[in-house]
Amino acid sequence: MHELALYGQIPSTRYEQVLNILAGVAAMKPQTAYERHLIYKPLRNRDEGRVNKKFPNRPVKPQIVVHQHLVRELAEGDFGKESPAISAKAEGGGVESAPWILRTQDVPEPETKNLVLRGTTETVMSSESLQHYADSSMYSFVAEYITEGHRFIHKDVVIHLHRILRFPAQAEPQSAPQNVLPPLDAFTLIDPSGAFVLEAAVRIDDRTKQSLVSAASEELMRFRDLMKGVVELKTPERLALDTRVR
């Protein structure tokens, strides 16, 4: 799967205005969206030690290692409660909560200048798969954060208007996700100005079909033109979206 995307920034003072405009454009009520994000660094290459079956005397060319990005949707009522990251059960009754999704994103393709185009995958994680991230010999915990905002759908364009919340500072360096989600008002903004990011994205299944790429690109550009005067949608610095492990 590949994703085509554009980004814009909204000052906090214009958030309600833009939210109402997007609701009118998409002809739908804003969908409140909270997400918990965990970032892990793989410590081993999957190709390490593999035998090259075609050329036994040559080592297998290692794949590029990227940071592992786990995402789970939250409800406002999830804050201020126990919430172990490596668990598939919600508190208070053993009901399955929203699953963890493993999201991987390639470096944006350099050929596209007017939008971001990159390979992306999303995989629903099982309880067994999540346990691997607790193994310190396989993965190193990097960071966790929360996004809050709203989501819209306009034709094939998924619109996410959000900002990033930072967990409260701890006395000791954090080496694993917290098992208790603090109350929502305990989080701090990563951008003190309170600005929001608007992400507009279209996904396609087959990058090799130029007709799909062209159709998705055109739809994204139409949305960009539709939002002129409201928000400037543009392409960020390509390498600022680099997820590779150095």
PDB file of C-alpha atoms in Angstrom:
ATOM      1  CA  MET A   1       0.000   0.000   0.000  1.00  0.00           C
ATOM      2  CA  HIS A   2       1.150   3.553  -0.726  1.00  0.00           C
ATOM      3  CA  GLU A   3       0.042   6.841   0.771  1.00  0.00           C
ATOM      4  CA  LEU A   4      -0.107  10.269  -0.846  1.00  0.00           C
ATOM      5  CA  ALA A   5      -0.279  13.138   1.619  1.00  0.00           C
ATOM      6  CA  LEU A   6      -0.131  16.892   2.193  1.00  0.00           C
ATOM      7  CA  TYR A   7       0.276  18.772   5.469  1.00  0.00           C
ATOM      8  CA  GLY A   8      -0.711  22.140   6.881  1.00  0.00           C
ATOM      9  CA  GLN A   9      -0.518  23.982  10.217  1.00  0.00           C
ATOM     10  CA  ILE A  10      -3.453  25.608  12.021  1.00  0.00           C
ATOM     11  CA  PRO A  11      -2.951  28.116  14.879  1.00  0.00           C
ATOM     12  CA  SER A  12      -4.947  27.223  17.986  1.00  0.00           C
ATOM     13  CA  THR A  13      -6.940  30.463  17.619  1.00  0.00           C
ATOM     14  CA  ARG A  14      -8.358  29.227  14.276  1.00  0.00           C
ATOM     15  CA  TYR A  15      -8.985  25.638  15.310  1.00  0.00           C
ATOM     16  CA  GLU A  16     -12.764  25.925  15.826  1.00  0.00           C
ATOM     17  CA  GLN A  17     -13.167  27.883  12.577  1.00  0.00           C
ATOM     18  CA  VAL A  18     -11.247  25.292  10.541  1.00  0.00           C
ATOM     19  CA  LEU A  19     -13.088  22.455  12.285  1.00  0.00           C
ATOM     20  CA  ASN A  20     -16.423  23.933  11.203  1.00  0.00           C
ATOM     21  CA  ILE A  21     -15.198  24.472   7.637  1.00  0.00           C
ATOM     22  CA  LEU A  22     -13.978  20.864   7.388  1.00  0.00           C
ATOM     23  CA  ALA A  23     -17.313  19.627   8.745  1.00  0.00           C
ATOM     24  CA  GLY A  24     -19.068  21.520   5.954  1.00  0.00           C
ATOM     25  CA  VAL A  25     -16.643  20.339   3.260  1.00  0.00           C
ATOM     26  CA  ALA A  26     -16.883  16.692   4.332  1.00  0.00           C
ATOM     27  CA  ALA A  27     -20.612  16.938   5.147  1.00  0.00           C
ATOM     28  CA  MET A  28     -20.121  15.090   8.430  1.00  0.00           C
ATOM     29  CA  LYS A  29     -19.738  15.759  12.122  1.00  0.00           C
ATOM     30  CA  PRO A  30     -16.153  15.813  13.403  1.00  0.00           C
ATOM     31  CA  GLN A  31     -15.065  12.432  14.736  1.00  0.00           C
ATOM     32  CA  THR A  32     -13.075  12.872  17.926  1.00  0.00           C
ATOM     33  CA  ALA A  33      -9.796  10.971  17.684  1.00  0.00           C
ATOM     34  CA  TYR A  34      -7.333  10.118  20.440  1.00  0.00           C
ATOM     35  CA  GLU A  35      -4.401   7.844  19.640  1.00  0.00           C
ATOM     36  CA  ARG A  36      -1.574   6.408  21.713  1.00  0.00           C
ATOM     37  CA  HIS A  37       1.718   6.031  19.836  1.00  0.00           C
ATOM     38  CA  LEU A  38       4.698   3.874  20.849  1.00  0.00           C
ATOM     39  CA  ILE A  39       8.038   4.026  19.026  1.00  0.00           C
ATOM     40  CA  TYR A  40      10.511   1.129  19.203  1.00  0.00           C
ATOM     41  CA  LYS A  41      13.955   0.663  17.696  1.00  0.00           C
ATOM     42  CA  PRO A  42      14.733  -2.846  16.371  1.00  0.00           C
ATOM     43  CA  LEU A  43      18.055  -4.136  17.683  1.00  0.00           C
ATOM     44  CA  ARG A  44      18.365  -6.972  15.180  1.00  0.00           C
ATOM     45  CA  ASN A  45      18.101  -7.113  11.417  1.00  0.00           C
ATOM     46  CA  ARG A  46      15.647  -9.774  10.261  1.00  0.00           C
ATOM     47  CA  ASP A  47      18.166 -10.901   7.616  1.00  0.00           C
ATOM     48  CA  GLU A  48      21.032 -11.299  10.084  1.00  0.00           C
ATOM     49  CA  GLY A  49      22.521 -14.791   9.728  1.00  0.00           C
ATOM     50  CA  ARG A  50      20.333 -15.815   6.815  1.00  0.00           C
ATOM     51  CA  VAL A  51      21.831 -17.946   4.058  1.00  0.00           C
ATOM     52  CA  ASN A  52      21.717 -16.685   0.486  1.00  0.00           C
ATOM     53  CA  LYS A  53      20.095 -19.682  -1.229  1.00  0.00           C
ATOM     54  CA  LYS A  54      20.800 -18.406  -4.729  1.00  0.00           C
ATOM     55  CA  PHE A  55      24.439 -17.456  -4.073  1.00  0.00           C
ATOM     56  CA  PRO A  56      25.601 -19.356  -0.941  1.00  0.00           C
ATOM     57  CA  ASN A  57      28.995 -17.641  -0.930  1.00  0.00           C
ATOM     58  CA  ARG A  58      27.451 -14.183  -0.796  1.00  0.00           C
ATOM     59  CA  PRO A  59      25.789 -12.693   2.290  1.00  0.00           C
ATOM     60  CA  VAL A  60      22.132 -11.761   2.125  1.00  0.00           C
ATOM     61  CA  LYS A  61      21.738  -8.066   1.417  1.00  0.00           C
ATOM     62  CA  PRO A  62      20.158  -6.719   4.614  1.00  0.00           C
ATOM     63  CA  GLN A  63      16.875  -4.879   4.448  1.00  0.00           C
ATOM     64  CA  ILE A  64      16.630  -1.304   5.654  1.00  0.00           C
ATOM     65  CA  VAL A  65      15.688  -1.262   9.343  1.00  0.00           C
ATOM     66  CA  VAL A  66      13.001   1.255  10.306  1.00  0.00           C
ATOM     67  CA  HIS A  67      11.561   2.313  13.635  1.00  0.00           C
ATOM     68  CA  GLN A  68       8.508   0.322  14.687  1.00  0.00           C
ATOM     69  CA  HIS A  69       5.439   2.495  15.236  1.00  0.00           C
ATOM     70  CA  LEU A  70       2.582   1.014  17.281  1.00  0.00           C
ATOM     71  CA  VAL A  71      -0.719   2.911  17.316  1.00  0.00           C
ATOM     72  CA  ARG A  72      -3.915   2.340  19.264  1.00  0.00           C
ATOM     73  CA  GLU A  73      -7.121   4.374  19.246  1.00  0.00           C
ATOM     74  CA  LEU A  74      -8.341   5.627  22.626  1.00  0.00           C
ATOM     75  CA  ALA A  75     -11.555   6.997  24.071  1.00  0.00           C
ATOM     76  CA  GLU A  76     -11.595   9.985  26.394  1.00  0.00           C
ATOM     77  CA  GLY A  77     -12.653   7.645  29.211  1.00  0.00           C
ATOM     78  CA  ASP A  78      -9.409   5.657  28.863  1.00  0.00           C
ATOM     79  CA  PHE A  79      -7.342   8.424  30.460  1.00  0.00           C
ATOM     80  CA  GLY A  80      -6.557   8.299  34.150  1.00  0.00           C
ATOM     81  CA  LYS A  81      -6.785   4.500  34.190  1.00  0.00           C
ATOM     82  CA  GLU A  82      -4.514   1.490  34.168  1.00  0.00           C
ATOM     83  CA  SER A  83      -3.581   0.741  30.564  1.00  0.00           C
ATOM     84  CA  PRO A  84      -0.684  -1.705  30.061  1.00  0.00           C
ATOM     85  CA  ALA A  85       0.767  -1.192  26.577  1.00  0.00           C
ATOM     86  CA  ILE A  86       1.619  -4.852  25.986  1.00  0.00           C
ATOM     87  CA  SER A  87      -1.882  -6.114  26.619  1.00  0.00           C
ATOM     88  CA  ALA A  88      -4.922  -6.678  24.406  1.00  0.00           C
ATOM     89  CA  LYS A  89      -7.476  -6.388  27.213  1.00  0.00           C
ATOM     90  CA  ALA A  90      -9.226  -3.282  28.412  1.00  0.00           C
ATOM     91  CA  GLU A  91      -9.717  -2.673  32.101  1.00  0.00           C
ATOM     92  CA  GLY A  92     -12.995  -3.391  33.828  1.00  0.00           C
ATOM     93  CA  GLY A  93     -14.568  -6.473  32.338  1.00  0.00           C
ATOM     94  CA  GLY A  94     -12.024  -8.067  30.052  1.00  0.00           C
ATOM     95  CA  VAL A  95     -13.609  -6.668  26.896  1.00  0.00           C
ATOM     96  CA  GLU A  96     -11.307  -6.383  23.884  1.00  0.00           C
ATOM     97  CA  SER A  97     -10.199  -2.797  23.440  1.00  0.00           C
ATOM     98  CA  ALA A  98      -9.128  -1.239  20.160  1.00  0.00           C
ATOM     99  CA  PRO A  99      -6.224  -3.309  18.795  1.00  0.00           C
ATOM    100  CA  TRP A 100      -2.662  -2.141  18.458  1.00  0.00           C
ATOM    101  CA  ILE A 101      -1.714  -1.440  14.853  1.00  0.00           C
ATOM    102  CA  LEU A 102       1.876  -1.770  13.636  1.00  0.00           C
ATOM    103  CA  ARG A 103       2.463   1.068  11.168  1.00  0.00           C
ATOM    104  CA  THR A 104       5.526   1.254   8.945  1.00  0.00           C
ATOM    105  CA  GLN A 105       6.286   4.114   6.561  1.00  0.00           C
ATOM    106  CA  ASP A 106       9.049   4.335   3.980  1.00  0.00           C
ATOM    107  CA  VAL A 107      11.073   7.430   3.202  1.00  0.00           C
ATOM    108  CA  PRO A 108       9.025   9.568   0.764  1.00  0.00           C
ATOM    109  CA  GLU A 109       9.910   9.040  -2.885  1.00  0.00           C
ATOM    110  CA  PRO A 110      12.258  11.793  -4.137  1.00  0.00           C
ATOM    111  CA  GLU A 111      10.593  12.057  -7.556  1.00  0.00           C
ATOM    112  CA  THR A 112       7.398  13.620  -6.171  1.00  0.00           C
ATOM    113  CA  LYS A 113       7.822  17.286  -5.290  1.00  0.00           C
ATOM    114  CA  ASN A 114       4.233  18.531  -4.884  1.00  0.00           C
ATOM    115  CA  LEU A 115       3.114  15.844  -2.400  1.00  0.00           C
ATOM    116  CA  VAL A 116       4.407  13.072  -0.152  1.00  0.00           C
ATOM    117  CA  LEU A 117       4.296   9.616  -1.751  1.00  0.00           C
ATOM    118  CA  ARG A 118       5.598   6.677   0.247  1.00  0.00           C
ATOM    119  CA  GLY A 119       4.998   3.026   0.955  1.00  0.00           C
ATOM    120  CA  THR A 120       3.081   2.267   4.139  1.00  0.00           C
ATOM    121  CA  THR A 121       1.742  -0.823   5.872  1.00  0.00           C
ATOM    122  CA  GLU A 122      -0.659  -1.334   8.756  1.00  0.00           C
ATOM    123  CA  THR A 123      -0.874  -4.681  10.541  1.00  0.00           C
ATOM    124  CA  VAL A 124      -3.232  -5.605  13.392  1.00  0.00           C
ATOM    125  CA  MET A 125      -1.068  -7.013  16.180  1.00  0.00           C
ATOM    126  CA  SER A 126      -1.912 -10.143  18.144  1.00  0.00           C
ATOM    127  CA  SER A 127      -1.144 -10.488  21.863  1.00  0.00           C
ATOM    128  CA  GLU A 128       1.703 -12.851  20.992  1.00  0.00           C
ATOM    129  CA  SER A 129       3.227 -10.396  18.515  1.00  0.00           C
ATOM    130  CA  LEU A 130       3.080  -7.568  21.053  1.00  0.00           C
ATOM    131  CA  GLN A 131       5.108  -9.586  23.537  1.00  0.00           C
ATOM    132  CA  HIS A 132       8.166  -9.308  21.269  1.00  0.00           C
ATOM    133  CA  TYR A 133       8.373  -5.602  22.087  1.00  0.00           C
ATOM    134  CA  ALA A 134       8.888  -6.444  25.755  1.00  0.00           C
ATOM    135  CA  ASP A 135      12.073  -8.335  24.816  1.00  0.00           C
ATOM    136  CA  SER A 136      14.950  -5.927  25.401  1.00  0.00           C
ATOM    137  CA  SER A 137      17.248  -8.063  23.218  1.00  0.00           C
ATOM    138  CA  MET A 138      14.999  -7.460  20.201  1.00  0.00           C
ATOM    139  CA  TYR A 139      13.650  -3.929  20.652  1.00  0.00           C
ATOM    140  CA  SER A 140      14.600  -0.754  22.459  1.00  0.00           C
ATOM    141  CA  PHE A 141      11.800   1.548  23.607  1.00  0.00           C
ATOM    142  CA  VAL A 142      12.261   5.068  22.204  1.00  0.00           C
ATOM    143  CA  ALA A 143       9.238   7.182  23.130  1.00  0.00           C
ATOM    144  CA  GLU A 144       5.480   7.378  23.509  1.00  0.00           C
ATOM    145  CA  TYR A 145       3.002  10.190  22.939  1.00  0.00           C
ATOM    146  CA  ILE A 146      -0.701  10.931  22.435  1.00  0.00           C
ATOM    147  CA  THR A 147      -2.422  12.665  19.539  1.00  0.00           C
ATOM    148  CA  GLU A 148      -5.721  14.443  20.064  1.00  0.00           C
ATOM    149  CA  GLY A 149      -7.963  15.943  17.417  1.00  0.00           C
ATOM    150  CA  HIS A 150     -10.651  15.102  14.879  1.00  0.00           C
ATOM    151  CA  ARG A 151     -10.932  13.035  11.739  1.00  0.00           C
ATOM    152  CA  PHE A 152     -13.013  13.524   8.567  1.00  0.00           C
ATOM    153  CA  ILE A 153     -13.533  11.673   5.304  1.00  0.00           C
ATOM    154  CA  HIS A 154     -13.986  13.690   2.097  1.00  0.00           C
ATOM    155  CA  LYS A 155     -14.437  11.343  -0.864  1.00  0.00           C
ATOM    156  CA  ASP A 156     -11.178   9.310  -0.763  1.00  0.00           C
ATOM    157  CA  VAL A 157      -9.276  11.863   1.318  1.00  0.00           C
ATOM    158  CA  VAL A 158      -8.757  11.039   5.000  1.00  0.00           C
ATOM    159  CA  ILE A 159      -8.352  14.275   6.970  1.00  0.00           C
ATOM    160  CA  HIS A 160      -6.751  14.246  10.416  1.00  0.00           C
ATOM    161  CA  LEU A 161      -6.625  17.529  12.319  1.00  0.00           C
ATOM    162  CA  HIS A 162      -4.548  16.910  15.437  1.00  0.00           C
ATOM    163  CA  ARG A 163      -1.800  17.926  17.809  1.00  0.00           C
ATOM    164  CA  ILE A 164       0.704  15.942  19.882  1.00  0.00           C
ATOM    165  CA  LEU A 165       0.581  15.579  23.664  1.00  0.00           C
ATOM    166  CA  ARG A 166       3.634  14.689  25.736  1.00  0.00           C
ATOM    167  CA  PHE A 167       3.455  12.398  28.784  1.00  0.00           C
ATOM    168  CA  PRO A 168       4.236  14.068  32.137  1.00  0.00           C
ATOM    169  CA  ALA A 169       7.957  14.117  32.908  1.00  0.00           C
ATOM    170  CA  GLN A 170       9.291  11.371  35.170  1.00  0.00           C
ATOM    171  CA  ALA A 171      12.147  11.417  37.648  1.00  0.00           C
ATOM    172  CA  GLU A 172      13.901   8.528  35.901  1.00  0.00           C
ATOM    173  CA  PRO A 173      14.481   8.139  32.140  1.00  0.00           C
ATOM    174  CA  GLN A 174      11.623   6.158  30.635  1.00  0.00           C
ATOM    175  CA  SER A 175      12.664   2.684  29.429  1.00  0.00           C
ATOM    176  CA  ALA A 176       9.196   1.258  28.745  1.00  0.00           C
ATOM    177  CA  PRO A 177       5.634   2.494  28.085  1.00  0.00           C
ATOM    178  CA  GLN A 178       3.706   3.627  31.138  1.00  0.00           C
ATOM    179  CA  ASN A 179       1.166   1.168  32.517  1.00  0.00           C
ATOM    180  CA  VAL A 180      -1.197   3.929  33.636  1.00  0.00           C
ATOM    181  CA  LEU A 181      -2.489   6.633  31.314  1.00  0.00           C
ATOM    182  CA  PRO A 182      -2.394   9.966  33.191  1.00  0.00           C
ATOM    183  CA  PRO A 183      -5.521  12.148  33.199  1.00  0.00           C
ATOM    184  CA  LEU A 184      -5.900  14.072  29.967  1.00  0.00           C
ATOM    185  CA  ASP A 185      -5.227  17.420  31.639  1.00  0.00           C
ATOM    186  CA  ALA A 186      -1.863  16.132  32.932  1.00  0.00           C
ATOM    187  CA  PHE A 187      -0.371  15.966  29.429  1.00  0.00           C
ATOM    188  CA  THR A 188       1.565  18.885  27.952  1.00  0.00           C
ATOM    189  CA  LEU A 189       1.663  20.099  24.371  1.00  0.00           C
ATOM    190  CA  ILE A 190       4.799  19.284  22.381  1.00  0.00           C
ATOM    191  CA  ASP A 191       4.230  22.612  20.595  1.00  0.00           C
ATOM    192  CA  PRO A 192       3.645  25.225  23.330  1.00  0.00           C
ATOM    193  CA  SER A 193       1.724  27.433  20.894  1.00  0.00           C
ATOM    194  CA  GLY A 194      -1.036  24.801  20.739  1.00  0.00           C
ATOM    195  CA  ALA A 195      -1.000  24.702  16.921  1.00  0.00           C
ATOM    196  CA  PHE A 196      -2.659  21.796  15.118  1.00  0.00           C
ATOM    197  CA  VAL A 197      -1.418  19.795  12.137  1.00  0.00           C
ATOM    198  CA  LEU A 198      -3.797  19.047   9.277  1.00  0.00           C
ATOM    199  CA  GLU A 199      -2.883  15.861   7.405  1.00  0.00           C
ATOM    200  CA  ALA A 200      -4.771  15.019   4.212  1.00  0.00           C
ATOM    201  CA  ALA A 201      -4.025  11.577   2.767  1.00  0.00           C
ATOM    202  CA  VAL A 202      -5.197   9.191   0.051  1.00  0.00           C
ATOM    203  CA  ARG A 203      -4.131   5.547  -0.029  1.00  0.00           C
ATOM    204  CA  ILE A 204      -3.746   3.247  -3.017  1.00  0.00           C
ATOM    205  CA  ASP A 205      -3.154  -0.503  -3.185  1.00  0.00           C
ATOM    206  CA  ASP A 206      -0.928  -0.748  -6.266  1.00  0.00           C
ATOM    207  CA  ARG A 207       1.863   1.786  -6.821  1.00  0.00           C
ATOM    208  CA  THR A 208       2.732   0.209 -10.184  1.00  0.00           C
ATOM    209  CA  LYS A 209      -0.594   1.308 -11.701  1.00  0.00           C
ATOM    210  CA  GLN A 210       0.067   4.859 -12.832  1.00  0.00           C
ATOM    211  CA  SER A 211      -3.659   5.461 -13.308  1.00  0.00           C
ATOM    212  CA  LEU A 212      -4.217   4.912  -9.568  1.00  0.00           C
ATOM    213  CA  VAL A 213      -1.359   7.229  -8.631  1.00  0.00           C
ATOM    214  CA  SER A 214      -2.626   9.929 -11.002  1.00  0.00           C
ATOM    215  CA  ALA A 215      -6.221   9.668  -9.764  1.00  0.00           C
ATOM    216  CA  ALA A 216      -5.163   9.835  -6.111  1.00  0.00           C
ATOM    217  CA  SER A 217      -2.809  12.737  -6.795  1.00  0.00           C
ATOM    218  CA  GLU A 218      -5.507  14.679  -8.647  1.00  0.00           C
ATOM    219  CA  GLU A 219      -8.022  14.154  -5.847  1.00  0.00           C
ATOM    220  CA  LEU A 220      -5.534  15.362  -3.261  1.00  0.00           C
ATOM    221  CA  MET A 221      -4.757  18.443  -5.360  1.00  0.00           C
ATOM    222  CA  ARG A 222      -8.469  19.214  -5.717  1.00  0.00           C
ATOM    223  CA  PHE A 223      -8.791  19.102  -1.947  1.00  0.00           C
ATOM    224  CA  ARG A 224      -5.749  21.383  -1.623  1.00  0.00           C
ATOM    225  CA  ASP A 225      -7.350  23.877  -4.014  1.00  0.00           C
ATOM    226  CA  LEU A 226     -10.662  23.607  -2.139  1.00  0.00           C
ATOM    227  CA  MET A 227      -8.911  24.579   1.103  1.00  0.00           C
ATOM    228  CA  LYS A 228      -7.096  27.601  -0.339  1.00  0.00           C
ATOM    229  CA  GLY A 229      -7.666  30.593   1.906  1.00  0.00           C
ATOM    230  CA  VAL A 230      -8.348  28.279   4.844  1.00  0.00           C
ATOM    231  CA  VAL A 231      -5.054  26.426   5.205  1.00  0.00           C
ATOM    232  CA  GLU A 232      -1.958  26.116   3.038  1.00  0.00           C
ATOM    233  CA  LEU A 233      -1.386  22.428   2.346  1.00  0.00           C
ATOM    234  CA  LYS A 234       2.167  21.650   1.323  1.00  0.00           C
ATOM    235  CA  THR A 235       4.945  19.056   1.288  1.00  0.00           C
ATOM    236  CA  PRO A 236       7.316  19.035   4.283  1.00  0.00           C
ATOM    237  CA  GLU A 237      11.043  18.403   3.987  1.00  0.00           C
ATOM    238  CA  ARG A 238      11.370  14.851   2.671  1.00  0.00           C
ATOM    239  CA  LEU A 239      14.048  13.649   5.099  1.00  0.00           C
ATOM    240  CA  ALA A 240      12.116  15.055   8.049  1.00  0.00           C
ATOM    241  CA  LEU A 241       9.811  12.042   7.492  1.00  0.00           C
ATOM    242  CA  ASP A 242      12.688   9.533   7.487  1.00  0.00           C
ATOM    243  CA  THR A 243      11.881   6.550   9.762  1.00  0.00           C
ATOM    244  CA  ARG A 244      15.100   4.586   9.181  1.00  0.00           C
ATOM    245  CA  VAL A 245      17.221   3.458  12.135  1.00  0.00           C
ATOM    246  CA  ARG A 246      20.671   5.040  11.976  1.00  0.00           C
TER     247      ARG A 246
END
